[in-house]
Structure formats: C-alpha cells, structure tokens
CSV table of N, CA and C and ligand atoms in Angstrom, one decimal:
chain,number,residue,atom,x,y,z
A,1,MET,N,-116.2,18.0,144.1
A,1,MET,CA,-116.4,17.8,142.4
A,1,MET,C,-117.9,17.3,142.2
A,2,LEU,N,-118.4,17.8,141.1
A,2,LEU,CA,-119.7,17.9,140.7
A,2,LEU,C,-119.5,16.6,139.7
A,3,GLN,N,-120.5,15.8,139.6
A,3,GLN,CA,-120.9,14.7,138.5
A,3,GLN,C,-122.3,14.9,138.1
A,4,GLN,N,-122.6,15.5,136.8
A,4,GLN,CA,-123.9,15.8,136.4
A,4,GLN,C,-124.7,14.5,136.4
A,5,LEU,N,-125.9,14.5,137.0
A,5,LEU,CA,-126.9,13.2,136.9
A,5,LEU,C,-127.9,13.5,135.9
A,6,ILE,N,-128.3,14.6,136.1
A,6,ILE,CA,-129.7,14.9,135.0
A,6,ILE,C,-129.5,16.1,134.4
A,7,SER,N,-129.8,16.5,133.1
A,7,SER,CA,-129.3,17.7,132.5
A,7,SER,C,-130.3,18.6,132.8
A,8,ALA,N,-130.3,19.9,132.5
A,8,ALA,CA,-131.3,21.0,132.5
A,8,ALA,C,-132.3,20.5,131.5
A,9,GLU,N,-132.0,20.0,130.4
A,9,GLU,CA,-132.9,19.8,129.4
A,9,GLU,C,-133.9,18.7,129.7
A,10,GLU,N,-133.3,17.5,130.3
A,10,GLU,CA,-134.1,16.5,131.0
A,10,GLU,C,-135.2,16.9,132.0
A,11,ILE,N,-134.5,17.8,132.8
A,11,ILE,CA,-135.5,18.2,133.9
A,11,ILE,C,-136.5,19.1,133.4
A,12,GLU,N,-136.4,19.8,132.4
A,12,GLU,CA,-137.3,20.8,131.7
A,12,GLU,C,-138.4,19.8,130.9
A,13,ALA,N,-138.0,18.8,130.4
A,13,ALA,CA,-139.0,17.9,129.8
A,13,ALA,C,-139.9,17.1,130.8
A,14,ARG,N,-139.3,16.7,131.6
A,14,ARG,CA,-140.0,16.0,132.7
A,14,ARG,C,-140.9,16.7,133.6
A,15,THR,N,-140.5,18.1,133.7
A,15,THR,CA,-141.5,18.9,134.5
A,15,THR,C,-142.7,19.2,133.7
A,16,ARG,N,-142.6,19.5,132.4
A,16,ARG,CA,-143.6,19.5,131.4
A,16,ARG,C,-144.5,18.4,131.5
A,17,GLU,N,-144.0,17.3,131.5
A,17,GLU,CA,-144.7,16.0,131.7
A,17,GLU,C,-145.5,15.8,132.8
A,18,ILE,N,-144.9,16.4,134.1
A,18,ILE,CA,-145.7,16.2,135.1
A,18,ILE,C,-146.8,17.2,135.3
A,19,ALA,N,-146.7,18.2,134.9
A,19,ALA,CA,-147.7,19.5,134.7
A,19,ALA,C,-148.8,19.0,134.0
A,20,ALA,N,-148.4,18.1,132.8
A,20,ALA,CA,-149.5,17.6,132.2
A,20,ALA,C,-150.4,16.6,132.8
A,21,GLU,N,-149.6,15.6,133.6
A,21,GLU,CA,-150.2,14.7,134.5
A,21,GLU,C,-151.0,15.2,135.5
A,22,ILE,N,-150.5,16.4,136.0
A,22,ILE,CA,-151.5,17.2,137.2
A,22,ILE,C,-152.5,17.6,136.5
A,23,ARG,N,-152.6,18.3,135.3
A,23,ARG,CA,-153.8,18.7,134.7
A,23,ARG,C,-154.7,17.8,134.1
A,24,ARG,N,-154.2,16.4,134.0
A,24,ARG,CA,-155.0,15.4,133.6
A,24,ARG,C,-155.7,15.0,134.6
A,25,ASP,N,-155.3,15.0,135.9
A,25,ASP,CA,-155.9,14.5,137.2
A,25,ASP,C,-156.8,15.5,137.6
A,26,PHE,N,-156.6,16.7,137.7
A,26,PHE,CA,-157.6,17.8,138.1
A,26,PHE,C,-158.3,18.6,137.0
A,27,GLY,N,-158.1,18.3,135.9
A,27,GLY,CA,-158.7,19.2,134.8
A,27,GLY,C,-158.3,20.6,134.9
A,28,ASP,N,-159.4,21.5,134.9
A,28,ASP,CA,-159.0,23.0,135.0
A,28,ASP,C,-159.4,23.3,136.2
A,29,GLU,N,-159.5,22.6,137.5
A,29,GLU,CA,-160.0,22.9,138.5
A,29,GLU,C,-158.8,23.9,139.2
A,30,GLU,N,-159.3,24.8,140.2
A,30,GLU,CA,-158.2,25.5,141.0
A,30,GLU,C,-157.2,24.6,141.8
A,31,LEU,N,-155.9,24.8,141.6
A,31,LEU,CA,-154.9,24.1,142.5
A,31,LEU,C,-154.2,24.9,143.3
A,32,VAL,N,-153.8,24.3,144.6
A,32,VAL,CA,-152.9,25.2,145.5
A,32,VAL,C,-151.6,24.3,145.8
A,33,LEU,N,-150.4,25.0,145.0
A,33,LEU,CA,-149.1,24.2,145.1
A,33,LEU,C,-148.6,24.6,146.4
A,34,ILE,N,-148.1,23.8,147.2
A,34,ILE,CA,-147.5,24.0,148.6
A,34,ILE,C,-146.1,23.5,148.4
A,35,ALA,N,-145.1,24.5,148.2
A,35,ALA,CA,-143.8,24.3,148.1
A,35,ALA,C,-142.9,24.2,149.4
A,36,VAL,N,-142.1,23.1,149.4
A,36,VAL,CA,-141.4,23.0,150.7
A,36,VAL,C,-139.9,23.5,150.6
A,37,LEU,N,-139.8,24.7,151.4
A,37,LEU,CA,-138.6,25.5,151.3
A,37,LEU,C,-137.6,24.7,152.0
A,38,LYS,N,-136.3,25.1,151.4
A,38,LYS,CA,-135.9,26.1,150.5
A,38,LYS,C,-135.7,25.5,149.4
A,39,GLY,N,-135.5,24.0,149.1
A,39,GLY,CA,-134.9,23.2,147.9
A,39,GLY,C,-135.8,23.3,146.8
A,40,SER,N,-137.3,23.3,147.0
A,40,SER,CA,-138.2,23.2,145.8
A,40,SER,C,-138.5,24.5,145.2
A,41,PHE,N,-138.0,25.5,145.7
A,41,PHE,CA,-138.1,27.0,145.0
A,41,PHE,C,-138.2,27.0,143.5
A,42,ILE,N,-137.1,26.4,142.9
A,42,ILE,CA,-137.0,26.4,141.5
A,42,ILE,C,-138.0,25.5,140.7
A,43,PHE,N,-138.0,24.4,141.3
A,43,PHE,CA,-138.9,23.3,140.8
A,43,PHE,C,-140.4,23.8,140.7
A,44,VAL,N,-140.8,24.4,141.8
A,44,VAL,CA,-142.1,25.0,141.9
A,44,VAL,C,-142.5,26.1,141.0
A,45,ALA,N,-141.2,26.9,140.7
A,45,ALA,CA,-141.4,28.1,139.8
A,45,ALA,C,-141.6,27.6,138.3
A,46,ASP,N,-141.0,26.4,138.0
A,46,ASP,CA,-141.1,26.0,136.6
A,46,ASP,C,-142.5,25.3,136.5
A,47,LEU,N,-142.8,24.3,137.5
A,47,LEU,CA,-144.1,23.7,137.4
A,47,LEU,C,-145.0,24.6,137.4
A,48,CYS,N,-145.2,25.7,138.0
A,48,CYS,CA,-146.5,26.4,138.0
A,48,CYS,C,-146.6,27.2,136.8
A,49,ARG,N,-145.7,27.4,136.1
A,49,ARG,CA,-145.7,28.1,134.7
A,49,ARG,C,-146.1,27.1,133.6
A,50,HIS,N,-145.6,25.9,133.8
A,50,HIS,CA,-146.2,24.8,132.8
A,50,HIS,C,-147.7,24.1,132.9
A,51,LEU,N,-148.3,24.6,134.5
A,51,LEU,CA,-149.7,24.2,134.8
A,51,LEU,C,-150.6,25.1,134.1
A,52,GLY,N,-150.3,26.4,134.1
A,52,GLY,CA,-151.3,27.2,133.8
A,52,GLY,C,-152.5,27.0,134.4
A,53,GLY,N,-153.7,27.9,134.0
A,53,GLY,CA,-154.9,27.9,134.7
A,53,GLY,C,-154.8,28.4,135.9
A,54,ASP,N,-155.7,28.1,137.0
A,54,ASP,CA,-156.0,28.7,138.3
A,54,ASP,C,-155.1,27.9,139.1
A,55,VAL,N,-153.9,28.7,139.5
A,55,VAL,CA,-153.1,28.1,140.5
A,55,VAL,C,-152.6,29.1,141.5
A,56,LYS,N,-152.7,28.6,142.8
A,56,LYS,CA,-152.0,29.6,143.9
A,56,LYS,C,-150.9,28.8,144.3
A,57,VAL,N,-149.9,29.5,144.8
A,57,VAL,CA,-148.6,29.0,145.4
A,57,VAL,C,-148.4,29.4,146.9
A,58,ASP,N,-148.3,28.5,147.7
A,58,ASP,CA,-147.9,28.8,149.1
A,58,ASP,C,-146.7,27.9,149.5
A,59,PHE,N,-145.9,28.4,150.6
A,59,PHE,CA,-144.6,27.7,151.2
A,59,PHE,C,-144.7,27.6,152.5
A,60,VAL,N,-144.0,26.5,152.6
A,60,VAL,CA,-143.7,26.0,154.2
A,60,VAL,C,-142.1,25.7,154.3
A,61,GLN,N,-142.0,26.0,155.6
A,61,GLN,CA,-140.4,25.7,155.8
A,61,GLN,C,-140.3,24.9,157.0
A,62,THR,N,-139.6,23.7,157.0
A,62,THR,CA,-139.3,22.8,158.3
A,62,THR,C,-137.9,22.7,158.5
A,63,SER,N,-137.7,22.3,159.8
A,63,SER,CA,-136.4,21.8,160.0
A,63,SER,C,-136.6,20.6,160.6
A,64,SER,N,-135.9,19.5,160.4
A,64,SER,CA,-135.8,18.0,161.0
A,64,SER,C,-134.7,17.8,161.6
A,65,TYR,N,-135.1,16.9,162.7
A,65,TYR,CA,-134.0,16.5,163.7
A,65,TYR,C,-133.9,14.8,163.3
A,66,GLY,N,-132.8,14.3,163.2
A,66,GLY,CA,-132.8,13.2,162.7
A,66,GLY,C,-132.5,12.3,164.0
A,67,ALA,N,-132.0,11.0,163.6
A,67,ALA,CA,-131.7,10.0,164.7
A,67,ALA,C,-130.9,10.4,165.8
A,68,GLU,N,-130.1,11.4,165.7
A,68,GLU,CA,-129.1,11.7,166.6
A,68,GLU,C,-129.7,12.7,167.6
A,69,LYS,N,-130.9,13.2,167.4
A,69,LYS,CA,-131.4,13.8,168.5
A,69,LYS,C,-132.6,13.1,169.0
A,70,SER,N,-133.3,12.3,168.1
A,70,SER,CA,-134.6,11.7,168.6
A,70,SER,C,-134.7,10.3,167.8
A,71,SER,N,-135.1,9.1,168.4
A,71,SER,CA,-135.1,8.1,167.8
A,71,SER,C,-136.0,8.0,166.7
A,72,SER,N,-137.2,8.7,166.9
A,72,SER,CA,-138.3,8.7,165.9
A,72,SER,C,-138.1,9.7,164.9
A,73,GLY,N,-137.4,10.7,165.1
A,73,GLY,CA,-137.1,11.6,164.2
A,73,GLY,C,-138.3,12.8,164.4
A,74,VAL,N,-138.0,14.0,164.5
A,74,VAL,CA,-139.1,14.9,164.8
A,74,VAL,C,-139.0,16.1,163.5
A,75,VAL,N,-140.1,16.6,163.1
A,75,VAL,CA,-140.1,17.6,162.0
A,75,VAL,C,-140.8,18.9,162.4
A,76,GLN,N,-140.1,19.9,162.7
A,76,GLN,CA,-140.8,21.2,163.1
A,76,GLN,C,-141.0,21.9,162.0
A,77,ILE,N,-142.2,22.7,162.0
A,77,ILE,CA,-142.5,23.5,161.2
A,77,ILE,C,-142.4,24.9,161.4
A,78,ARG,N,-141.4,25.5,160.7
A,78,ARG,CA,-140.9,26.7,161.0
A,78,ARG,C,-141.6,27.8,160.5
A,79,LYS,N,-142.2,27.7,159.1
A,79,LYS,CA,-143.2,28.5,158.4
A,79,LYS,C,-144.4,27.7,158.1
A,80,ASP,N,-145.4,27.9,158.5
A,80,ASP,CA,-146.6,27.3,158.3
A,80,ASP,C,-147.3,27.8,156.9
A,81,LEU,N,-148.4,27.3,156.3
A,81,LEU,CA,-149.1,27.7,155.3
A,81,LEU,C,-149.8,29.2,155.5
A,82,ASP,N,-149.9,30.0,154.5
A,82,ASP,CA,-150.8,31.3,154.7
A,82,ASP,C,-152.3,31.0,154.2
A,83,THR,N,-152.4,29.9,153.4
A,83,THR,CA,-153.7,29.5,152.7
A,83,THR,C,-154.6,28.5,153.7
A,84,ASN,N,-155.7,28.7,153.4
A,84,ASN,CA,-156.9,27.7,154.2
A,84,ASN,C,-157.1,26.7,153.0
A,85,ILE,N,-156.6,25.6,153.4
A,85,ILE,CA,-156.6,24.5,152.2
A,85,ILE,C,-157.9,23.7,152.3
A,86,GLU,N,-158.8,24.0,153.3
A,86,GLU,CA,-160.0,23.2,153.4
A,86,GLU,C,-160.7,23.2,152.1
A,87,GLY,N,-161.3,22.1,151.5
A,87,GLY,CA,-162.1,22.1,150.3
A,87,GLY,C,-161.1,22.2,149.1
A,88,LYS,N,-160.0,22.5,149.0
A,88,LYS,CA,-159.0,22.8,148.1
A,88,LYS,C,-158.2,21.5,147.7
A,89,ASN,N,-157.8,21.5,146.1
A,89,ASN,CA,-157.0,20.7,145.6
A,89,ASN,C,-155.7,21.1,145.7
A,90,VAL,N,-154.9,20.1,146.5
A,90,VAL,CA,-153.5,20.6,147.0
A,90,VAL,C,-152.5,19.6,146.4
A,91,VAL,N,-151.4,20.2,145.8
A,91,VAL,CA,-150.3,19.5,145.4
A,91,VAL,C,-148.9,20.1,146.0
A,92,VAL,N,-148.4,18.9,146.9
A,92,VAL,CA,-147.4,19.4,147.5
A,92,VAL,C,-146.2,19.0,146.8
A,93,VAL,N,-145.2,20.2,146.6
A,93,VAL,CA,-144.1,20.1,145.6
A,93,VAL,C,-142.8,20.0,146.3
A,94,GLU,N,-142.1,19.1,146.4
A,94,GLU,CA,-141.1,18.6,147.1
A,94,GLU,C,-139.8,18.6,146.0
A,95,ASP,N,-138.5,19.1,146.3
A,95,ASP,CA,-137.4,18.8,145.7
A,95,ASP,C,-136.9,17.4,145.6
A,96,ILE,N,-136.8,16.7,146.9
A,96,ILE,CA,-136.3,15.5,146.9
A,96,ILE,C,-137.2,14.7,148.2
A,97,ILE,N,-137.5,13.4,147.9
A,97,ILE,CA,-137.9,12.5,149.0
A,97,ILE,C,-136.8,11.6,149.3
A,98,ASP,N,-136.4,11.6,150.6
A,98,ASP,CA,-135.3,10.8,150.8
A,98,ASP,C,-135.7,9.8,151.8
A,99,THR,N,-135.8,9.9,153.3
A,99,THR,CA,-136.4,8.9,154.1
A,99,THR,C,-137.9,8.9,154.1
A,100,GLY,N,-138.5,10.3,153.7
A,100,GLY,CA,-139.8,10.3,153.7
A,100,GLY,C,-140.4,10.9,155.0
A,101,LEU,N,-139.4,11.1,155.9
A,101,LEU,CA,-140.0,11.6,157.2
A,101,LEU,C,-140.5,13.1,157.2
A,102,THR,N,-140.0,13.9,156.5
A,102,THR,CA,-140.8,15.4,156.4
A,102,THR,C,-141.8,15.4,155.9
A,103,LEU,N,-142.1,14.7,154.7
A,103,LEU,CA,-143.4,14.9,153.9
A,103,LEU,C,-144.6,13.7,154.6
A,104,SER,N,-144.0,12.5,155.2
A,104,SER,CA,-145.2,11.9,156.0
A,104,SER,C,-145.8,12.7,157.1
A,105,HIS,N,-144.9,13.8,157.9
A,105,HIS,CA,-145.3,14.4,158.9
A,105,HIS,C,-146.2,15.5,158.4
A,106,LEU,N,-145.8,16.1,157.3
A,106,LEU,CA,-146.5,17.5,156.9
A,106,LEU,C,-147.9,16.9,156.3
A,107,LEU,N,-147.9,15.7,155.6
A,107,LEU,CA,-149.2,15.2,155.2
A,107,LEU,C,-150.2,14.8,156.4
A,108,GLN,N,-149.6,14.3,157.3
A,108,GLN,CA,-150.4,14.1,158.6
A,108,GLN,C,-151.0,15.2,159.0
A,109,VAL,N,-150.1,16.3,159.1
A,109,VAL,CA,-151.0,17.7,159.8
A,109,VAL,C,-152.2,18.1,158.8
A,110,TRP,N,-151.7,18.2,157.3
A,110,TRP,CA,-152.6,18.8,156.4
A,110,TRP,C,-153.8,18.0,156.3
A,111,GLN,N,-153.9,16.7,156.4
A,111,GLN,CA,-155.0,16.0,156.3
A,111,GLN,C,-156.2,16.3,157.2
A,112,THR,N,-155.7,16.8,158.4
A,112,THR,CA,-156.5,17.3,159.5
A,112,THR,C,-157.3,18.6,158.9
A,113,ARG,N,-156.7,19.2,158.0
A,113,ARG,CA,-157.2,20.4,157.6
A,113,ARG,C,-158.3,20.3,156.3
A,114,LYS,N,-158.7,18.9,155.9
A,114,LYS,CA,-159.6,18.6,155.2
A,114,LYS,C,-159.5,19.3,154.0
A,115,PRO,N,-158.5,19.1,153.1
A,115,PRO,CA,-158.3,19.5,151.7
A,115,PRO,C,-159.4,18.7,151.0
A,116,LYS,N,-159.7,18.9,149.8
A,116,LYS,CA,-160.6,18.2,148.8
A,116,LYS,C,-159.7,16.9,148.3
A,117,ALA,N,-158.6,17.3,148.0
A,117,ALA,CA,-157.6,16.2,147.7
A,117,ALA,C,-156.2,16.6,147.9
A,118,ILE,N,-155.4,15.7,148.1
A,118,ILE,CA,-153.7,16.2,148.3
A,118,ILE,C,-153.0,15.3,147.9
A,119,LYS,N,-152.2,15.7,146.8
A,119,LYS,CA,-151.3,14.8,145.9
A,119,LYS,C,-149.8,15.4,146.3
A,120,VAL,N,-149.0,14.6,146.0
A,120,VAL,CA,-147.4,14.9,146.2
A,120,VAL,C,-146.7,14.9,144.9
A,121,ALA,N,-146.0,15.8,144.5
A,121,ALA,CA,-145.1,15.9,143.3
A,121,ALA,C,-143.7,16.0,143.9
A,122,THR,N,-142.9,15.3,143.4
A,122,THR,CA,-141.3,15.5,143.9
A,122,THR,C,-140.4,15.2,142.6
A,123,LEU,N,-139.5,16.1,142.3
A,123,LEU,CA,-138.7,16.3,141.3
A,123,LEU,C,-137.8,15.0,141.4
A,124,LEU,N,-137.1,14.7,142.6
A,124,LEU,CA,-136.2,13.6,142.8
A,124,LEU,C,-136.8,12.6,144.0
A,125,SER,N,-136.5,11.4,143.9
A,125,SER,CA,-137.0,10.3,144.8
A,125,SER,C,-135.9,9.3,145.0
A,126,LYS,N,-135.3,9.2,146.3
A,126,LYS,CA,-134.5,7.8,146.5
A,126,LYS,C,-135.3,6.9,147.2
A,127,PRO,N,-135.9,6.0,146.4
A,127,PRO,CA,-136.7,5.0,147.0
A,127,PRO,C,-135.9,4.0,147.9
A,128,ALA,N,-134.5,3.8,147.7
A,128,ALA,CA,-133.8,2.8,148.7
A,128,ALA,C,-133.5,3.6,149.9
A,129,ALA,N,-133.8,4.9,150.1
A,129,ALA,CA,-133.6,5.5,151.4
A,129,ALA,C,-134.7,5.7,152.4
A,130,ARG,N,-136.0,5.2,151.7
A,130,ARG,CA,-137.1,5.4,152.4
A,130,ARG,C,-137.4,4.6,153.7
A,131,THR,N,-137.5,5.3,154.9
A,131,THR,CA,-137.9,4.7,156.1
A,131,THR,C,-139.4,4.8,156.4
A,132,HIS,N,-139.9,5.9,155.9
A,132,HIS,CA,-141.4,6.4,156.0
A,132,HIS,C,-142.0,6.3,154.7
A,133,PRO,N,-142.6,5.0,154.5
A,133,PRO,CA,-143.2,4.8,153.2
A,133,PRO,C,-144.4,5.7,152.7
A,134,MET,N,-144.8,6.2,151.6
A,134,MET,CA,-145.7,6.8,151.4
A,134,MET,C,-146.3,6.8,149.9
A,135,ASN,N,-147.4,7.1,149.5
A,135,ASN,CA,-147.6,7.2,148.3
A,135,ASN,C,-147.2,8.6,147.4
A,136,VAL,N,-146.5,8.5,146.5
A,136,VAL,CA,-146.1,9.9,145.8
A,136,VAL,C,-146.7,9.8,144.4
A,137,ASP,N,-147.4,10.6,144.2
A,137,ASP,CA,-148.1,10.7,142.9
A,137,ASP,C,-147.5,11.1,141.6
A,138,TYR,N,-146.5,11.9,141.9
A,138,TYR,CA,-145.7,12.4,140.6
A,138,TYR,C,-144.1,12.6,141.0
A,139,ILE,N,-143.6,11.7,140.2
A,139,ILE,CA,-141.9,11.7,140.5
A,139,ILE,C,-141.2,12.0,139.2
A,140,GLY,N,-140.4,12.9,139.3
A,140,GLY,CA,-139.6,13.4,138.2
A,140,GLY,C,-138.7,12.4,138.0
A,141,PHE,N,-137.8,12.0,138.8
A,141,PHE,CA,-136.6,10.9,138.5
A,141,PHE,C,-136.5,10.3,140.0
A,142,GLU,N,-136.1,8.9,139.6
A,142,GLU,CA,-135.7,8.2,141.0
A,142,GLU,C,-134.1,8.0,140.6
A,143,ILE,N,-133.5,8.2,141.8
A,143,ILE,CA,-132.2,8.3,141.8
A,143,ILE,C,-131.6,7.2,142.9
A,144,PRO,N,-130.4,6.9,142.9
A,144,PRO,CA,-129.5,6.0,144.1
A,144,PRO,C,-129.5,7.1,145.1
A,145,LYS,N,-129.1,6.2,146.2
A,145,LYS,CA,-128.6,7.1,147.5
A,145,LYS,C,-127.5,7.6,147.6
A,146,LYS,N,-127.6,8.8,146.8
A,146,LYS,CA,-126.3,9.7,146.6
A,146,LYS,C,-126.6,11.1,147.1
A,147,PHE,N,-125.8,11.8,147.4
A,147,PHE,CA,-126.1,13.3,147.8
A,147,PHE,C,-125.9,14.2,146.6
A,148,VAL,N,-127.0,14.7,146.2
A,148,VAL,CA,-127.1,15.6,145.1
A,148,VAL,C,-127.5,17.1,145.3
A,149,VAL,N,-127.0,17.7,144.5
A,149,VAL,CA,-127.3,19.3,144.5
A,149,VAL,C,-127.5,19.9,143.0
A,150,GLY,N,-128.2,21.2,143.0
A,150,GLY,CA,-128.5,21.8,141.9
A,150,GLY,C,-129.8,21.9,141.9
A,151,TYR,N,-130.4,22.6,141.1
A,151,TYR,CA,-131.7,23.0,140.7
A,151,TYR,C,-132.5,23.2,142.0
A,152,GLY,N,-132.1,24.0,142.8
A,152,GLY,CA,-132.6,24.1,144.1
A,152,GLY,C,-132.0,23.7,145.3
A,153,LEU,N,-131.3,22.4,145.0
A,153,LEU,CA,-130.9,21.7,146.1
A,153,LEU,C,-129.4,22.2,146.8
A,154,ASP,N,-129.1,22.2,147.9
A,154,ASP,CA,-128.0,22.8,148.2
A,154,ASP,C,-126.9,22.0,148.9
A,155,HIS,N,-125.9,22.5,149.2
A,155,HIS,CA,-125.1,21.8,150.2
A,155,HIS,C,-124.4,23.0,151.1
A,156,GLY,N,-124.8,23.0,152.4
A,156,GLY,CA,-124.3,24.5,152.9
A,156,GLY,C,-124.7,25.7,152.3
A,157,ASP,N,-126.0,25.6,151.7
A,157,ASP,CA,-126.6,27.0,150.8
A,157,ASP,C,-125.9,27.1,149.7
A,158,ARG,N,-125.1,26.3,149.2
A,158,ARG,CA,-124.3,26.5,147.9
A,158,ARG,C,-124.8,25.6,147.0
A,159,TYR,N,-124.6,25.9,145.4
A,159,TYR,CA,-125.1,25.0,144.4
A,159,TYR,C,-126.4,25.1,144.0
A,160,ARG,N,-127.4,25.9,144.7
A,160,ARG,CA,-128.8,25.8,144.4
A,160,ARG,C,-129.1,26.4,143.2
A,161,ASN,N,-128.1,27.3,142.5
A,161,ASN,CA,-128.3,28.0,141.2
A,161,ASN,C,-127.9,27.0,140.0
A,162,LEU,N,-127.4,26.1,140.3
A,162,LEU,CA,-127.0,25.0,139.1
A,162,LEU,C,-128.4,24.8,138.3
A,163,PRO,N,-128.2,24.6,136.9
A,163,PRO,CA,-129.4,24.5,136.3
A,163,PRO,C,-129.8,22.8,136.1
A,164,PHE,N,-128.7,22.2,136.6
A,164,PHE,CA,-128.8,20.7,136.4
A,164,PHE,C,-128.7,20.3,137.7
A,165,VAL,N,-128.9,18.8,138.0
A,165,VAL,CA,-128.8,18.1,139.1
A,165,VAL,C,-127.5,17.3,139.1
A,166,ALA,N,-126.7,17.4,140.1
A,166,ALA,CA,-125.4,16.6,140.1
A,166,ALA,C,-125.2,15.9,141.5
A,167,GLU,N,-124.2,15.0,141.3
A,167,GLU,CA,-124.0,14.4,142.5
A,167,GLU,C,-122.5,15.1,143.1
A,168,LEU,N,-122.7,15.2,144.5
A,168,LEU,CA,-121.5,15.9,144.9
A,168,LEU,C,-120.5,15.0,145.5
A,169,VAL,N,-119.4,14.7,145.1
A,169,VAL,CA,-118.5,13.7,145.1
A,169,VAL,C,-117.4,14.3,146.0
A,170,ASP,N,-117.1,13.6,147.0
A,170,ASP,CA,-116.1,13.8,147.9
A,170,ASP,C,-114.7,13.8,147.0
A,171,GLU,N,-113.8,14.8,146.9
A,171,GLU,CA,-112.6,14.7,146.1
A,171,GLU,C,-111.7,13.5,146.6
A,172,ALA,N,-111.6,13.3,147.9
A,172,ALA,CA,-110.9,12.1,148.4
A,172,ALA,C,-111.3,11.0,147.7
A,173,SER,N,-112.7,10.7,147.6
A,173,SER,CA,-113.0,9.4,147.4
A,173,SER,C,-113.4,9.2,145.8
A,174,ALA,N,-113.0,10.4,145.2
A,174,ALA,CA,-113.4,10.4,143.6
A,174,ALA,C,-112.3,9.8,142.7
Z,201,5GP,P1,-136.4,13.3,154.0
Z,201,5GP,O1,-137.4,13.9,155.2
Z,201,5GP,O2,-137.4,12.6,153.0
Z,201,5GP,O3,-135.5,12.3,154.6
Z,201,5GP,O4,-135.6,14.4,153.6
Z,201,5GP,C1,-136.0,15.6,152.8
Z,201,5GP,C2,-135.0,16.7,152.9
Z,201,5GP,O5,-133.7,16.4,153.1
Z,201,5GP,C3,-135.3,17.3,151.4
Z,201,5GP,O6,-136.2,18.2,151.3
Z,201,5GP,C4,-133.9,17.9,151.4
Z,201,5GP,O7,-133.7,19.3,152.2
Z,201,5GP,C5,-133.0,17.0,152.2
Z,201,5GP,N1,-132.1,16.1,151.3
Z,201,5GP,C6,-132.3,14.7,151.2
Z,201,5GP,N2,-131.3,14.2,150.3
Z,201,5GP,C7,-130.7,15.3,149.8
Z,201,5GP,C8,-129.8,15.3,148.8
Z,201,5GP,O8,-129.1,14.4,148.4
Z,201,5GP,N3,-129.3,16.5,148.6
Z,201,5GP,C9,-129.7,17.5,149.1
Z,201,5GP,N4,-129.1,18.8,148.8
Z,201,5GP,N5,-130.7,17.7,150.2
Z,201,5GP,C10,-131.1,16.4,150.4
C-alpha cells in the first residue's frame, strides 16, 4: 500500500528552489551534473531544466554490498563517468541519501580527479539512518527512516514512474 509523503507540486517547487540555490553558488559557470543511477534519473531531468545555462549531465551506476557481505560495506562502480571532471564544477545528484555509504565512497574517488568544486544535491535525506556522515549542500526534503518509492525511486524496479514520493507500507502492518 502507498501512502503519499511528498506531492508532485511540492517536489516541483523545491526542485526550482534548489536550482536557484545552485546558480546562486556557481553563478553562470559551467556545471557538470553527475546523476547516480537509476533512482535519480527523474530528479536530474527536472533539476537540469530549472538550472538553465551551461550544464552537462553524466551518469554513474553503483551496486553496494551491505553488512551481510562485508562489515565495512563495499561500493562497486558498475558504470563510471564518461566526463573528465578535472577543473570542473561538479554537482552530484542523488535521489536519496540513506546511510551515506554510496556517496561517501563516490566522493572519495572523485576528489582524486581534482574537480574545481564538488557539491552534493539530493532530493531526499534520511538523517537518522546516516552511518557515513558527510556534508550535503542541497537537500530537497528530510524524511524519517521509512522505505519510500516514486519519482525515480523503486521497489523491485516498480513505482519509479509515480509523480510523487510515497511510503511503501506493508499491507500486514498497515
Ligand atoms: P546509502 O548508500 O546512502 O545507504 O543508500 C543510497 C541508495 O540506497 C539510494 O541511492 C537508493 O538506491 C537506496 N535507498 C535507500 N533508501 C531508500 C528508500 O527509502 N527507497 C528506495 N527506493 N531506495 C532507497
């Protein structure tokens, strides 16, 4: 069962605000948006259209193995960047930051490539779930430790096409 948490209108308004915040920080300089697949494909599509100006978009895909396979957690990069980010203004675009494992690993890797600046934008953040603390520059919405779907986020590859964000509630516990 789905329980709507954030409406399409709220997402649209907040995405515009984040785009304005990013442009305030970078002026009209060229930006490279790096979207972390698959979940951020809708957020990055909307964000880049609100940003305007000189914007490039690239994609990465990771797979992470949590505590059940490794005590520290390992992030594997399945598809790396096509873009050389040396000297570039980079904004990493995430759908959701949960433990922070994925992003902290990616940031470590990309810092070695000497970008001019690297900032992080996420539509959703679950601060109570964070085990890998990091600085997040642009946050759409902070949400509790619930499993959410919609607006790019899936469960078993379903629900990505919902225009809103909803909590996926177990029928039995509802
Ligand atoms: P982290 O490395 O921060 O723990 O996890 C980030 C990734 O876990 C996200 O990019 C997303 O793929 C997945 N994830 C974390 N929380 C949720 C959630 O509530 N719903 C969905 N659909 N995916 C989530």
